[in-house]
């Protein structure tokens, strides 16, 4: 009997995915429930043909050099800025991601942040936990209503589209920017208008970021962008931190240049600078956009299906460089 293929799973994922893989493969799991260090990842890669990894695992030329036998990589994430896809393609290695299964979870998280900022949920929660009960008052903790405001979607892909669709209950005009071509679903269903970036910034009351991190989107939200936004605007980022110039955002929020921000992602995902955490007009969460059991089971299952398809010579449901797959696969 042929040896069962060995899959390196760099960190524990939900059982739904592991169970699928175990039917055909032997698993090597990363140590404990933590990300692998760079050294552990490169050492683990030495013998690996198949790897299922996390968004903190850098899958770049050095990784591929350390993994001479690698035949396929499955990311446990939709975002793939951790993967050098061009390098994988040059080396003929298919790489996969997990779209769709986390779309609802992430779009709902964006809404959670919109309302938390608009209605000062975190700020007032913190006061009460500190034992402070502010007296009810006609002018205390005034926030903003969302109904009827203009929603701006930066990056009208799957998640941006889902977030926009969820606005229907709030009767919001929708504007969007980016995307290679017009988003017909958004335009037909919601009458959304596609605008150049600068006009988009001027039009939106809520700006929600859903673009992938690329050289074009890195620091797209800089001081000049904040200067164009409405002083009442709320920025929400559930995409990738470096799309926003965080120093410029901090300055804009401190100066009241925009009204507030809800951030699930950061330029550096580690304890945050006090310049940011001391601001009252922000709500911050630790990259939990896809953190629902439903989404995580879906990601585990899809990552496993991608891997199983690669190792049986089939067509993975979500391959980022299908041109390297065997013809006919
Ligand atoms: C999470 O950020 C993902 O890209 O799946
Ligand atoms: C992610 O799935 C996106 O396309 O927005």
Tab-separated table of C-alpha atoms and ligand atoms in Angstrom:
chain	number	residue	atom	x	y	z
A	1	UNK	CA	0.000	0.000	0.000
A	2	UNK	CA	1.331	3.410	-0.930
A	3	UNK	CA	2.325	5.559	2.021
A	4	UNK	CA	-0.317	8.065	3.031
A	5	UNK	CA	0.642	11.615	2.136
A	6	UNK	CA	1.801	13.753	5.047
A	7	UNK	CA	0.259	17.211	5.487
A	8	UNK	CA	1.909	19.840	7.664
A	9	UNK	CA	-0.863	21.836	9.396
A	10	UNK	CA	1.027	24.769	10.889
A	11	UNK	CA	-1.556	25.414	13.599
A	12	UNK	CA	-4.613	23.582	14.963
A	13	UNK	CA	-7.778	24.338	12.963
A	14	UNK	CA	-11.370	23.195	13.544
A	15	UNK	CA	-11.973	19.450	13.505
A	16	UNK	CA	-14.268	19.720	10.452
A	17	UNK	CA	-11.181	20.232	8.273
A	18	UNK	CA	-8.825	17.900	10.126
A	19	UNK	CA	-11.347	15.046	9.913
A	20	UNK	CA	-11.531	15.398	6.124
A	21	UNK	CA	-7.761	15.365	5.820
A	22	UNK	CA	-7.337	12.351	8.123
A	23	UNK	CA	-9.391	10.184	5.777
A	24	UNK	CA	-6.515	10.242	3.306
A	25	UNK	CA	-3.483	11.788	4.971
A	26	UNK	CA	-1.300	11.736	8.024
A	27	UNK	CA	-1.168	15.084	9.773
A	28	UNK	CA	1.771	16.867	11.349
A	29	UNK	CA	0.376	19.577	13.578
A	30	UNK	CA	2.274	22.673	14.664
A	31	UNK	CA	3.220	22.781	18.349
A	32	UNK	CA	0.625	23.918	20.920
A	33	UNK	CA	-2.063	26.333	19.859
A	34	UNK	CA	0.116	29.147	18.602
A	35	UNK	CA	1.586	30.266	15.308
A	36	UNK	CA	4.813	28.555	14.306
A	37	UNK	CA	7.919	30.669	14.593
A	38	UNK	CA	9.693	31.393	11.320
A	39	UNK	CA	12.384	28.846	12.274
A	40	UNK	CA	9.796	26.156	13.045
A	41	UNK	CA	7.998	26.844	9.790
A	42	UNK	CA	11.153	26.619	7.683
A	43	UNK	CA	12.305	23.493	9.542
A	44	UNK	CA	8.855	21.906	9.176
A	45	UNK	CA	8.890	22.710	5.471
A	46	UNK	CA	12.077	20.712	4.801
A	47	UNK	CA	10.279	17.409	4.222
A	48	UNK	CA	6.795	18.740	3.464
A	49	UNK	CA	4.983	18.106	0.218
A	50	UNK	CA	1.680	19.566	1.414
A	51	UNK	CA	1.197	22.455	3.810
A	52	UNK	CA	-1.956	23.986	5.302
A	53	UNK	CA	-0.962	27.313	6.819
A	54	UNK	CA	-2.149	30.466	8.544
A	55	UNK	CA	-2.188	34.086	7.464
A	56	UNK	CA	0.827	34.814	9.687
A	57	UNK	CA	2.928	32.165	7.892
A	58	UNK	CA	5.028	33.928	5.268
A	59	UNK	CA	4.932	31.783	2.143
A	60	UNK	CA	7.702	33.438	0.149
A	61	UNK	CA	10.825	32.553	-1.812
A	62	UNK	CA	12.750	31.669	1.380
A	63	UNK	CA	9.929	29.332	2.423
A	64	UNK	CA	9.896	27.673	-1.003
A	65	UNK	CA	13.706	27.336	-0.870
A	66	UNK	CA	13.331	25.607	2.511
A	67	UNK	CA	10.646	23.293	1.075
A	68	UNK	CA	12.231	21.627	-1.964
A	69	UNK	CA	9.585	18.857	-2.062
A	70	UNK	CA	6.556	21.161	-1.763
A	71	UNK	CA	3.706	20.317	-4.139
A	72	UNK	CA	0.891	22.516	-2.812
A	73	UNK	CA	-0.051	25.081	-0.172
A	74	UNK	CA	-3.527	25.813	1.262
A	75	UNK	CA	-4.053	29.056	3.189
A	76	UNK	CA	-6.500	29.089	6.107
A	77	UNK	CA	-7.630	32.617	5.136
A	78	UNK	CA	-9.184	34.428	2.224
A	79	UNK	CA	-6.526	37.154	2.281
A	80	UNK	CA	-3.301	36.014	0.665
A	81	UNK	CA	-0.914	38.908	1.117
A	82	UNK	CA	1.167	36.412	3.159
A	83	UNK	CA	1.778	34.390	-0.024
A	84	UNK	CA	4.099	35.372	-2.865
A	85	UNK	CA	1.745	34.003	-5.515
A	86	UNK	CA	3.994	35.034	-8.415
A	87	UNK	CA	6.896	33.125	-6.860
A	88	UNK	CA	4.685	30.056	-6.267
A	89	UNK	CA	3.576	30.213	-9.889
A	90	UNK	CA	7.166	30.485	-11.148
A	91	UNK	CA	7.933	27.334	-9.213
A	92	UNK	CA	4.795	25.549	-10.413
A	93	UNK	CA	3.317	25.250	-6.915
A	94	UNK	CA	-0.454	25.699	-6.596
A	95	UNK	CA	-1.594	27.911	-3.703
A	96	UNK	CA	-5.184	28.162	-2.434
A	97	UNK	CA	-7.299	30.373	-0.148
A	98	UNK	CA	-10.731	30.308	1.539
A	99	UNK	CA	-13.154	32.820	-0.005
A	100	UNK	CA	-16.951	32.882	0.467
A	101	UNK	CA	-17.137	30.858	3.695
A	102	UNK	CA	-16.195	33.896	5.800
A	103	UNK	CA	-17.988	36.558	3.792
A	104	UNK	CA	-21.057	36.845	6.040
A	105	UNK	CA	-19.018	36.747	9.259
A	106	UNK	CA	-16.699	39.520	8.102
A	107	UNK	CA	-19.470	41.710	6.660
A	108	UNK	CA	-21.401	41.386	9.935
A	109	UNK	CA	-18.258	42.339	11.863
A	110	UNK	CA	-17.967	45.504	9.785
A	111	UNK	CA	-21.530	46.377	10.792
A	112	UNK	CA	-20.783	45.612	14.431
A	113	UNK	CA	-17.989	48.182	14.262
A	114	UNK	CA	-20.134	50.753	12.434
A	115	UNK	CA	-22.757	50.694	15.173
A	116	UNK	CA	-20.276	50.406	18.018
A	117	UNK	CA	-18.548	53.577	16.828
A	118	UNK	CA	-21.703	55.470	15.872
A	119	UNK	CA	-23.387	54.779	19.215
A	120	UNK	CA	-20.269	54.835	21.408
A	121	UNK	CA	-20.822	51.288	22.635
A	122	UNK	CA	-17.243	50.514	23.674
A	123	UNK	CA	-16.551	53.915	25.190
A	124	UNK	CA	-19.590	53.777	27.476
A	125	UNK	CA	-19.122	50.083	28.271
A	126	UNK	CA	-15.636	50.924	29.535
A	127	UNK	CA	-16.966	53.631	31.851
A	128	UNK	CA	-19.495	51.305	33.441
A	129	UNK	CA	-16.873	48.605	33.964
A	130	UNK	CA	-14.757	51.176	35.763
A	131	UNK	CA	-17.633	51.683	38.205
A	132	UNK	CA	-18.652	55.027	36.736
A	133	UNK	CA	-22.365	55.599	36.156
A	134	UNK	CA	-22.779	58.799	34.161
A	135	UNK	CA	-26.107	60.480	34.829
A	136	UNK	CA	-28.615	60.380	32.002
A	137	UNK	CA	-28.562	63.723	30.231
A	138	UNK	CA	-30.014	65.394	27.170
A	139	UNK	CA	-26.535	65.853	25.747
A	140	UNK	CA	-24.568	62.931	27.099
A	141	UNK	CA	-23.049	60.413	24.718
A	142	UNK	CA	-24.778	61.676	21.630
A	143	UNK	CA	-23.971	59.534	18.643
A	144	UNK	CA	-24.983	59.331	15.026
A	145	UNK	CA	-27.854	57.600	13.285
A	146	UNK	CA	-26.937	55.308	10.441
A	147	UNK	CA	-30.270	55.106	8.649
A	148	UNK	CA	-30.252	57.156	5.455
A	149	UNK	CA	-26.522	57.870	5.579
A	150	UNK	CA	-24.331	57.159	2.565
A	151	UNK	CA	-22.400	53.904	2.782
A	152	UNK	CA	-19.040	53.803	1.003
A	153	UNK	CA	-17.503	50.462	0.089
A	154	UNK	CA	-13.773	50.499	-0.624
A	155	UNK	CA	-13.186	47.242	-2.508
A	156	UNK	CA	-16.463	45.869	-3.916
A	157	UNK	CA	-15.569	42.157	-3.789
A	158	UNK	CA	-17.472	39.431	-2.043
A	159	UNK	CA	-17.280	40.896	1.448
A	160	UNK	CA	-17.842	44.494	0.363
A	161	UNK	CA	-20.865	43.405	-1.653
A	162	UNK	CA	-22.292	41.446	1.283
A	163	UNK	CA	-21.766	44.386	3.622
A	164	UNK	CA	-23.529	46.699	1.183
A	165	UNK	CA	-26.471	44.288	0.772
A	166	UNK	CA	-26.935	44.242	4.529
A	167	UNK	CA	-27.509	48.016	4.444
A	168	UNK	CA	-30.942	47.584	2.866
A	169	UNK	CA	-32.680	47.712	6.208
A	170	UNK	CA	-31.090	51.102	6.795
A	171	UNK	CA	-32.094	52.710	3.492
A	172	UNK	CA	-28.584	53.819	2.673
A	173	UNK	CA	-27.424	55.237	-0.641
A	174	UNK	CA	-24.323	53.203	-1.584
A	175	UNK	CA	-21.182	54.421	-3.310
A	176	UNK	CA	-18.144	52.295	-4.043
A	177	UNK	CA	-14.690	52.526	-5.475
A	178	UNK	CA	-12.080	50.072	-6.745
A	179	UNK	CA	-12.560	46.700	-8.333
A	180	UNK	CA	-11.421	45.925	-11.839
A	181	UNK	CA	-14.859	46.464	-13.327
A	182	UNK	CA	-18.233	47.832	-12.214
A	183	UNK	CA	-20.089	45.675	-9.698
A	184	UNK	CA	-23.338	45.046	-11.552
A	185	UNK	CA	-25.043	43.355	-8.627
A	186	UNK	CA	-24.459	46.397	-6.423
A	187	UNK	CA	-25.575	48.790	-9.130
A	188	UNK	CA	-28.731	46.830	-10.008
A	189	UNK	CA	-29.838	45.797	-6.548
A	190	UNK	CA	-28.885	48.879	-4.578
A	191	UNK	CA	-28.464	51.592	-7.197
A	192	UNK	CA	-24.863	51.850	-6.028
A	193	UNK	CA	-22.658	54.401	-7.779
A	194	UNK	CA	-19.036	53.710	-8.665
A	195	UNK	CA	-16.903	56.788	-8.012
A	196	UNK	CA	-13.253	57.744	-8.397
A	197	UNK	CA	-11.489	57.432	-5.031
A	198	UNK	CA	-11.478	61.143	-4.220
A	199	UNK	CA	-15.158	61.678	-4.987
A	200	UNK	CA	-15.944	58.530	-3.075
A	201	UNK	CA	-14.200	59.895	0.020
A	202	UNK	CA	-16.152	63.131	-0.220
A	203	UNK	CA	-19.515	61.364	-0.642
A	204	UNK	CA	-19.465	58.663	2.024
A	205	UNK	CA	-20.636	58.973	5.634
A	206	UNK	CA	-19.459	55.477	6.470
A	207	UNK	CA	-16.348	54.168	4.694
A	208	UNK	CA	-15.819	50.424	4.999
A	209	UNK	CA	-12.587	48.854	3.741
A	210	UNK	CA	-12.829	45.455	1.997
A	211	UNK	CA	-10.002	45.544	-0.524
A	212	UNK	CA	-7.109	43.105	-0.554
A	213	UNK	CA	-3.713	44.433	0.526
A	214	UNK	CA	-1.672	45.087	-2.627
A	215	UNK	CA	0.978	47.650	-3.599
A	216	UNK	CA	-1.906	49.805	-4.932
A	217	UNK	CA	-4.027	49.687	-1.766
A	218	UNK	CA	-1.168	49.991	0.772
A	219	UNK	CA	-1.621	53.314	2.606
A	220	UNK	CA	-4.452	54.328	0.259
A	221	UNK	CA	-5.976	55.962	3.337
A	222	UNK	CA	-3.384	58.595	4.117
A	223	UNK	CA	-3.518	62.169	5.406
A	224	UNK	CA	-4.754	63.444	2.036
A	225	UNK	CA	-7.590	60.901	2.061
A	226	UNK	CA	-8.670	61.845	5.593
A	227	UNK	CA	-8.611	65.500	4.601
A	228	UNK	CA	-11.169	64.722	1.894
A	229	UNK	CA	-13.528	62.758	4.119
A	230	UNK	CA	-16.446	64.386	5.917
A	231	UNK	CA	-15.687	65.534	9.461
A	232	UNK	CA	-18.671	63.391	10.521
A	233	UNK	CA	-17.382	60.299	8.689
A	234	UNK	CA	-16.732	56.931	10.299
A	235	UNK	CA	-14.018	54.647	8.898
A	236	UNK	CA	-14.249	50.892	9.385
A	237	UNK	CA	-11.450	48.464	8.504
A	238	UNK	CA	-12.001	44.707	8.555
A	239	UNK	CA	-9.647	44.143	5.595
A	240	UNK	CA	-5.930	44.573	6.149
A	241	UNK	CA	-4.254	47.078	8.469
A	242	UNK	CA	-1.642	48.509	6.091
A	243	UNK	CA	-4.346	49.795	3.718
A	244	UNK	CA	-4.582	52.597	6.276
A	245	UNK	CA	-1.653	54.825	7.209
A	246	UNK	CA	-2.208	54.356	10.932
A	247	UNK	CA	-0.154	57.377	12.001
A	248	UNK	CA	-2.191	59.587	9.666
A	249	UNK	CA	-5.425	58.042	10.943
A	250	UNK	CA	-4.392	58.599	14.549
A	251	UNK	CA	-3.656	62.248	13.771
A	252	UNK	CA	-6.957	62.678	11.902
A	253	UNK	CA	-8.948	61.167	14.787
A	254	UNK	CA	-7.088	63.155	17.429
A	255	UNK	CA	-7.773	66.371	15.509
A	256	UNK	CA	-11.433	65.469	14.923
A	257	UNK	CA	-10.745	65.527	11.177
A	258	UNK	CA	-13.045	62.501	10.931
A	259	UNK	CA	-15.546	61.430	13.591
A	260	UNK	CA	-14.449	57.927	14.467
A	261	UNK	CA	-13.066	54.581	13.395
A	262	UNK	CA	-13.761	50.910	13.963
A	263	UNK	CA	-10.646	48.822	13.418
A	264	UNK	CA	-10.315	45.046	13.371
A	265	UNK	CA	-6.929	45.071	11.639
A	266	UNK	CA	-3.779	47.103	12.232
A	267	UNK	CA	-0.478	47.893	10.606
A	268	UNK	CA	1.308	45.823	13.232
A	269	UNK	CA	-0.834	43.174	14.917
A	270	UNK	CA	0.736	43.257	18.348
A	271	UNK	CA	0.103	45.445	21.408
A	272	UNK	CA	-1.075	48.715	19.896
A	273	UNK	CA	0.592	52.101	20.325
A	274	UNK	CA	-0.877	54.241	23.076
A	275	UNK	CA	-1.369	57.078	20.613
A	276	UNK	CA	-4.095	54.874	19.135
A	277	UNK	CA	-5.513	53.163	22.221
A	278	UNK	CA	-5.881	56.450	24.102
A	279	UNK	CA	-8.329	57.770	21.495
A	280	UNK	CA	-11.954	57.669	22.606
A	281	UNK	CA	-13.539	57.822	19.173
A	282	UNK	CA	-12.373	54.381	18.085
A	283	UNK	CA	-13.498	50.825	18.644
A	284	UNK	CA	-10.744	48.244	18.314
A	285	UNK	CA	-10.955	44.464	18.017
A	286	UNK	CA	-8.137	41.921	17.475
A	287	UNK	CA	-8.636	40.678	13.861
A	288	UNK	CA	-11.795	38.691	14.627
A	289	UNK	CA	-13.693	39.356	11.379
A	290	UNK	CA	-13.966	35.670	10.496
A	291	UNK	CA	-14.155	34.493	14.105
A	292	UNK	CA	-17.484	32.684	14.127
A	293	UNK	CA	-17.768	28.911	14.463
A	294	UNK	CA	-19.633	28.795	11.153
A	295	UNK	CA	-16.956	30.712	9.259
A	296	UNK	CA	-14.056	28.871	10.885
A	297	UNK	CA	-15.622	25.457	10.163
A	298	UNK	CA	-16.123	26.629	6.585
A	299	UNK	CA	-12.520	27.796	6.307
A	300	UNK	CA	-11.195	24.516	7.737
A	301	UNK	CA	-13.366	22.474	5.386
A	302	UNK	CA	-12.469	24.546	2.322
A	303	UNK	CA	-8.735	24.550	3.122
A	304	UNK	CA	-8.916	20.754	3.522
A	305	UNK	CA	-10.832	20.360	0.236
A	306	UNK	CA	-8.267	22.525	-1.529
A	307	UNK	CA	-5.482	20.328	-0.201
A	308	UNK	CA	-7.201	17.037	-0.978
A	309	UNK	CA	-7.896	18.186	-4.541
A	310	UNK	CA	-4.259	19.182	-5.028
A	311	UNK	CA	-2.930	15.910	-3.733
A	312	UNK	CA	-5.253	13.775	-5.826
A	313	UNK	CA	-4.532	15.763	-8.998
A	314	UNK	CA	-7.997	17.305	-9.020
A	315	UNK	CA	-9.124	20.897	-9.350
A	316	UNK	CA	-9.091	22.732	-5.992
A	317	UNK	CA	-12.282	24.719	-5.305
A	318	UNK	CA	-10.243	27.881	-4.739
A	319	UNK	CA	-6.823	28.033	-6.355
A	320	UNK	CA	-5.028	31.378	-6.703
A	321	UNK	CA	-2.806	30.229	-9.595
A	322	UNK	CA	-4.814	27.577	-11.483
A	323	UNK	CA	-2.467	27.991	-14.443
A	324	UNK	CA	0.054	25.709	-12.677
A	325	UNK	CA	-2.422	22.832	-12.273
A	326	UNK	CA	-2.024	19.813	-14.521
A	327	UNK	CA	-4.027	20.245	-17.725
A	328	UNK	CA	-7.299	18.398	-17.410
A	329	UNK	CA	-7.217	18.641	-13.611
B	1	LIG	C1	-8.647	36.922	7.497
B	1	LIG	O1	-8.200	38.020	7.676
B	1	LIG	C2	-8.608	36.277	6.225
B	1	LIG	O2	-7.994	36.798	5.286
B	1	LIG	O3	-9.197	35.185	6.108
B	2	LIG	C1	-13.217	38.538	-0.153
B	2	LIG	O1	-13.709	37.419	-0.180
B	2	LIG	C2	-13.635	39.605	-1.026
B	2	LIG	O2	-13.557	39.377	-2.252
B	2	LIG	O3	-14.065	40.646	-0.552
